[in-house]
């Protein structure tokens, strides 16, 4: 497999003025979120105005309005803030800034690198039964082109609009997850994709995964009608149990939602990718 080139994942124009107690950043231009995976045919430019984004930081005893958005995101990522339907309106700028800036990429890289180190440390039986479970949305494939146009989670979830986006099959890969995926294959670990996407999106999901560089897997599990009404935790626990009953060993599990990782049969070790844009229980 060839590597994915993402020469310009996030780009923004800003002016920075220094002050005696830190700095302020005034965004005077439209943001341009460009996600390009040229080696797999992706090229997508998404102009989007993200309010007036300013870094949420202060110094000494200065009280910076909006500083609590950093704490809110920490609460989300540690599963202490749960059950939320939308990103708080006052945090719209902060979340947009985070997702389009380098911090999101660096946070994802830390998770992927730790997963690789863990996988490399294992002494694996060569019987073909070692698997790693990957979620899809915001884990394997990135929906940032959609969310950049739809408020980064501030607007209520619109299933019609989101499914229209999914059905284009144009979601690019999350580069850090693709790196992990390739390393696991080299180690002889098989991949199982376990997603909350409905069964009727199987064909477009298969095509999108392959187009994004995820070109082989042991199983692709989508949510069938028999799981209708179940929470993500219940559904994914059930499917993981079925895998183990077939003799597979889940040595790793990665997802952007805690509901990808909680419940039963979660695997020997789990890895949580950042995602402050939406919550799935």
Short mmCIF file of C-alpha atoms in Angstrom, two decimals:
data_model
loop_
_atom_site.label_atom_id
_atom_site.label_comp_id
_atom_site.label_asym_id
_atom_site.label_seq_id
_atom_site.Cartn_x
_atom_site.Cartn_y
_atom_site.Cartn_z
CA UNK A 1 0.00 0.00 0.00
CA UNK A 2 1.23 3.48 -0.76
CA UNK A 3 1.17 6.20 1.89
CA UNK A 4 -1.37 8.98 1.90
CA UNK A 5 -0.03 12.47 1.23
CA UNK A 6 -1.88 15.17 3.09
CA UNK A 7 0.26 18.19 2.26
CA UNK A 8 -2.29 20.72 3.45
CA UNK A 9 -4.84 19.32 5.88
CA UNK A 10 -5.67 22.58 7.65
CA UNK A 11 -4.82 26.10 6.50
CA UNK A 12 -5.84 29.43 8.00
CA UNK A 13 -4.99 33.12 7.70
CA UNK A 14 -4.71 35.12 10.89
CA UNK A 15 -3.03 38.18 12.35
CA UNK A 16 -1.25 37.94 15.68
CA UNK A 17 -0.53 40.96 17.88
CA UNK A 18 1.65 40.59 20.97
CA UNK A 19 0.70 42.12 24.30
CA UNK A 20 2.52 42.41 27.57
CA UNK A 21 0.49 39.57 29.09
CA UNK A 22 0.29 37.11 26.19
CA UNK A 23 -1.23 37.52 22.75
CA UNK A 24 -4.50 37.90 20.92
CA UNK A 25 -5.45 36.58 17.54
CA UNK A 26 -7.98 38.31 15.28
CA UNK A 27 -9.21 36.29 12.37
CA UNK A 28 -9.91 38.73 9.55
CA UNK A 29 -10.33 36.30 6.74
CA UNK A 30 -12.43 33.36 5.79
CA UNK A 31 -10.92 30.13 7.02
CA UNK A 32 -10.01 27.64 4.39
CA UNK A 33 -10.13 24.05 5.57
CA UNK A 34 -8.46 22.03 2.83
CA UNK A 35 -8.37 18.27 3.12
CA UNK A 36 -6.34 16.70 0.36
CA UNK A 37 -5.35 13.09 -0.06
CA UNK A 38 -3.93 13.34 -3.55
CA UNK A 39 -2.56 9.84 -3.75
CA UNK A 40 -6.10 8.48 -3.38
CA UNK A 41 -7.85 11.08 -5.50
CA UNK A 42 -9.24 13.37 -2.80
CA UNK A 43 -9.25 17.12 -3.32
CA UNK A 44 -11.75 19.15 -1.40
CA UNK A 45 -11.68 22.87 -0.55
CA UNK A 46 -14.11 24.02 2.10
CA UNK A 47 -14.34 27.75 2.75
CA UNK A 48 -16.09 28.40 6.05
CA UNK A 49 -16.35 31.41 8.34
CA UNK A 50 -15.67 30.29 11.90
CA UNK A 51 -16.74 33.35 13.84
CA UNK A 52 -13.84 35.34 15.34
CA UNK A 53 -11.58 32.67 16.74
CA UNK A 54 -9.16 33.62 19.47
CA UNK A 55 -6.87 31.31 21.43
CA UNK A 56 -8.32 30.52 24.85
CA UNK A 57 -5.33 31.34 27.00
CA UNK A 58 -4.36 33.86 29.64
CA UNK A 59 -1.55 34.77 31.97
CA UNK A 60 -1.15 35.90 35.58
CA UNK A 61 -4.58 36.64 36.98
CA UNK A 62 -6.17 37.70 33.73
CA UNK A 63 -9.67 36.27 33.22
CA UNK A 64 -10.12 35.32 29.57
CA UNK A 65 -13.76 34.91 28.49
CA UNK A 66 -14.38 31.45 27.04
CA UNK A 67 -11.53 29.78 28.92
CA UNK A 68 -14.05 27.26 30.26
CA UNK A 69 -14.38 25.75 26.77
CA UNK A 70 -11.03 24.07 27.25
CA UNK A 71 -12.33 22.54 30.48
CA UNK A 72 -15.53 21.49 28.73
CA UNK A 73 -13.55 19.64 26.07
CA UNK A 74 -11.47 17.95 28.76
CA UNK A 75 -14.70 16.82 30.42
CA UNK A 76 -15.95 15.42 27.12
CA UNK A 77 -12.76 13.51 26.37
CA UNK A 78 -12.62 12.02 29.87
CA UNK A 79 -16.30 10.97 29.71
CA UNK A 80 -17.26 13.22 32.60
CA UNK A 81 -19.47 15.42 30.41
CA UNK A 82 -22.04 13.04 28.91
CA UNK A 83 -25.44 13.08 27.25
CA UNK A 84 -24.93 16.40 25.47
CA UNK A 85 -26.78 17.05 22.22
CA UNK A 86 -24.79 19.96 20.80
CA UNK A 87 -21.58 21.83 21.45
CA UNK A 88 -22.30 24.83 23.73
CA UNK A 89 -22.85 27.85 21.52
CA UNK A 90 -20.19 29.91 23.26
CA UNK A 91 -17.66 27.16 22.46
CA UNK A 92 -18.36 27.16 18.72
CA UNK A 93 -15.25 29.16 17.93
CA UNK A 94 -13.09 27.14 20.26
CA UNK A 95 -14.14 23.78 18.80
CA UNK A 96 -13.74 25.02 15.23
CA UNK A 97 -10.31 26.37 16.06
CA UNK A 98 -9.31 23.06 17.66
CA UNK A 99 -10.57 20.84 14.84
CA UNK A 100 -8.99 22.92 12.06
CA UNK A 101 -5.77 23.62 13.94
CA UNK A 102 -2.76 21.46 14.61
CA UNK A 103 -3.77 20.45 18.14
CA UNK A 104 -6.39 17.97 16.92
CA UNK A 105 -3.83 16.34 14.66
CA UNK A 106 -1.21 16.21 17.38
CA UNK A 107 -3.66 14.73 19.89
CA UNK A 108 -4.65 12.06 17.37
CA UNK A 109 -1.01 11.31 16.68
CA UNK A 110 -0.28 10.68 20.36
CA UNK A 111 -3.10 8.13 20.50
CA UNK A 112 -2.03 6.37 17.30
CA UNK A 113 1.62 6.25 18.34
CA UNK A 114 0.74 4.74 21.71
CA UNK A 115 -1.38 2.12 19.97
CA UNK A 116 1.53 1.25 17.67
CA UNK A 117 3.95 0.91 20.60
CA UNK A 118 1.48 -1.36 22.37
CA UNK A 119 0.96 -3.53 19.29
CA UNK A 120 4.70 -3.85 18.72
CA UNK A 121 5.19 -5.03 22.29
CA UNK A 122 2.88 -8.03 21.93
CA UNK A 123 3.95 -11.61 21.37
CA UNK A 124 1.24 -12.79 19.03
CA UNK A 125 0.15 -16.27 18.09
CA UNK A 126 0.36 -16.72 14.35
CA UNK A 127 -3.04 -18.37 14.00
CA UNK A 128 -4.81 -15.50 12.25
CA UNK A 129 -7.16 -14.85 15.17
CA UNK A 130 -5.69 -11.58 16.45
CA UNK A 131 -7.91 -8.65 15.50
CA UNK A 132 -8.06 -4.91 16.10
CA UNK A 133 -11.46 -3.21 16.08
CA UNK A 134 -11.74 0.17 14.35
CA UNK A 135 -14.72 2.48 14.49
CA UNK A 136 -15.26 4.36 11.21
CA UNK A 137 -16.60 7.92 11.57
CA UNK A 138 -14.02 10.28 13.15
CA UNK A 139 -11.79 7.24 13.67
CA UNK A 140 -10.97 5.82 10.26
CA UNK A 141 -12.77 8.32 8.04
CA UNK A 142 -12.98 12.04 8.80
CA UNK A 143 -16.23 13.94 8.35
CA UNK A 144 -14.58 17.33 8.84
CA UNK A 145 -15.63 18.51 5.36
CA UNK A 146 -19.24 18.06 6.49
CA UNK A 147 -18.85 19.54 9.96
CA UNK A 148 -16.84 22.51 8.67
CA UNK A 149 -19.94 23.48 6.69
CA UNK A 150 -22.36 22.69 9.50
CA UNK A 151 -21.05 24.41 12.58
CA UNK A 152 -18.73 21.82 14.18
CA UNK A 153 -21.48 20.32 16.32
CA UNK A 154 -23.19 23.54 17.43
CA UNK A 155 -26.19 22.81 15.22
CA UNK A 156 -28.43 19.86 16.15
CA UNK A 157 -27.63 16.64 14.30
CA UNK A 158 -29.42 16.49 10.96
CA UNK A 159 -29.55 12.85 9.78
CA UNK A 160 -30.76 13.79 6.31
CA UNK A 161 -27.86 16.13 5.61
CA UNK A 162 -25.31 13.84 7.23
CA UNK A 163 -26.47 10.79 5.26
CA UNK A 164 -26.32 12.82 2.05
CA UNK A 165 -22.68 13.53 2.87
CA UNK A 166 -21.95 9.88 3.72
CA UNK A 167 -23.49 8.75 0.46
CA UNK A 168 -21.05 10.89 -1.53
CA UNK A 169 -18.32 8.48 -0.38
CA UNK A 170 -15.81 11.35 -0.20
CA UNK A 171 -14.76 11.22 3.46
CA UNK A 172 -10.95 11.38 3.65
CA UNK A 173 -8.93 9.19 6.01
CA UNK A 174 -7.81 10.32 9.42
CA UNK A 175 -4.06 10.14 8.64
CA UNK A 176 -3.00 8.97 12.08
CA UNK A 177 -5.49 6.10 12.05
CA UNK A 178 -4.40 5.09 8.56
CA UNK A 179 -0.81 4.97 9.83
CA UNK A 180 -1.90 2.69 12.69
CA UNK A 181 -3.92 0.52 10.31
CA UNK A 182 -0.93 -0.06 8.03
CA UNK A 183 1.38 -0.86 10.93
CA UNK A 184 -1.08 -3.40 12.36
CA UNK A 185 -1.32 -5.18 9.01
CA UNK A 186 2.47 -5.42 8.86
CA UNK A 187 2.42 -7.02 12.32
CA UNK A 188 -0.03 -9.66 11.09
CA UNK A 189 -3.02 -8.24 12.98
CA UNK A 190 -6.35 -8.38 11.15
CA UNK A 191 -8.74 -5.44 11.04
CA UNK A 192 -12.44 -5.43 11.89
CA UNK A 193 -14.45 -2.28 11.19
CA UNK A 194 -17.40 -1.94 13.57
CA UNK A 195 -19.62 1.04 12.83
CA UNK A 196 -22.99 2.46 13.76
CA UNK A 197 -23.68 3.19 10.11
CA UNK A 198 -26.78 1.32 8.86
CA UNK A 199 -26.52 -1.77 6.69
CA UNK A 200 -27.92 0.07 3.67
CA UNK A 201 -24.71 2.16 3.59
CA UNK A 202 -22.48 -0.89 3.17
CA UNK A 203 -21.58 -0.37 -0.48
CA UNK A 204 -20.69 3.31 -0.16
CA UNK A 205 -18.78 2.64 3.06
CA UNK A 206 -16.74 -0.15 1.45
CA UNK A 207 -15.91 2.06 -1.52
CA UNK A 208 -15.02 5.04 0.67
CA UNK A 209 -12.75 2.96 2.91
CA UNK A 210 -10.87 1.54 -0.08
CA UNK A 211 -10.60 4.95 -1.73
CA UNK A 212 -9.17 6.33 1.52
CA UNK A 213 -6.48 3.66 1.73
CA UNK A 214 -8.14 1.09 4.00
CA UNK A 215 -8.14 -1.54 1.30
CA UNK A 216 -8.37 -4.79 3.24
CA UNK A 217 -10.14 -6.06 6.35
CA UNK A 218 -11.33 -9.22 8.02
CA UNK A 219 -14.88 -7.99 8.61
CA UNK A 220 -16.95 -4.85 8.08
CA UNK A 221 -19.84 -4.82 10.56
CA UNK A 222 -22.68 -2.33 10.08
CA UNK A 223 -25.76 -1.90 12.27
CA UNK A 224 -28.52 -4.16 11.03
CA UNK A 225 -32.24 -3.88 11.72
CA UNK A 226 -31.97 -6.48 14.51
CA UNK A 227 -30.14 -3.85 16.58
CA UNK A 228 -32.72 -1.12 15.98
CA UNK A 229 -33.30 0.95 19.11
CA UNK A 230 -30.19 -0.33 20.88
CA UNK A 231 -27.61 2.08 22.23
CA UNK A 232 -24.18 2.06 20.66
CA UNK A 233 -22.73 0.43 23.79
CA UNK A 234 -25.21 -2.45 23.67
CA UNK A 235 -24.91 -2.94 19.90
CA UNK A 236 -21.12 -2.87 19.76
CA UNK A 237 -20.74 -5.04 22.86
CA UNK A 238 -22.98 -7.64 21.23
CA UNK A 239 -21.02 -7.64 17.99
CA UNK A 240 -17.69 -7.88 19.78
CA UNK A 241 -19.00 -10.83 21.79
CA UNK A 242 -19.92 -12.59 18.54
CA UNK A 243 -16.38 -12.07 17.28
CA UNK A 244 -14.89 -13.62 20.40
CA UNK A 245 -17.32 -16.53 20.24
CA UNK A 246 -15.92 -17.23 16.77
CA UNK A 247 -12.45 -17.53 18.26
CA UNK A 248 -11.09 -14.08 17.53
CA UNK A 249 -8.95 -12.28 20.11
CA UNK A 250 -9.61 -8.53 20.29
CA UNK A 251 -6.16 -7.27 21.17
CA UNK A 252 -7.00 -3.63 20.47
CA UNK A 253 -9.98 -1.34 19.99
CA UNK A 254 -9.93 2.29 18.81
CA UNK A 255 -12.75 4.82 18.51
CA UNK A 256 -13.64 8.48 18.94
CA UNK A 257 -16.64 7.83 21.21
CA UNK A 258 -16.61 6.24 24.64
CA UNK A 259 -19.51 4.11 23.43
CA UNK A 260 -17.02 2.49 21.02
CA UNK A 261 -14.94 1.35 23.97
CA UNK A 262 -17.28 0.73 26.91
CA UNK A 263 -19.47 -2.28 27.61
CA UNK A 264 -18.43 -5.91 27.38
CA UNK A 265 -15.81 -7.67 25.24
CA UNK A 266 -14.06 -4.34 24.64
CA UNK A 267 -10.67 -5.91 23.97
CA UNK A 268 -7.34 -6.18 25.76
CA UNK A 269 -6.68 -2.45 25.41
CA UNK A 270 -8.70 0.49 24.15
CA UNK A 271 -7.64 3.80 22.61
CA UNK A 272 -9.79 6.96 22.57
CA UNK A 273 -9.35 9.48 19.76
CA UNK A 274 -10.44 13.10 20.34
CA UNK A 275 -13.86 14.27 19.16
CA UNK A 276 -15.55 17.29 20.76
CA UNK A 277 -18.10 17.68 17.94
CA UNK A 278 -20.75 15.14 18.93
CA UNK A 279 -21.72 12.59 21.56
CA UNK A 280 -23.05 9.06 20.98
CA UNK A 281 -24.16 7.16 24.08
#
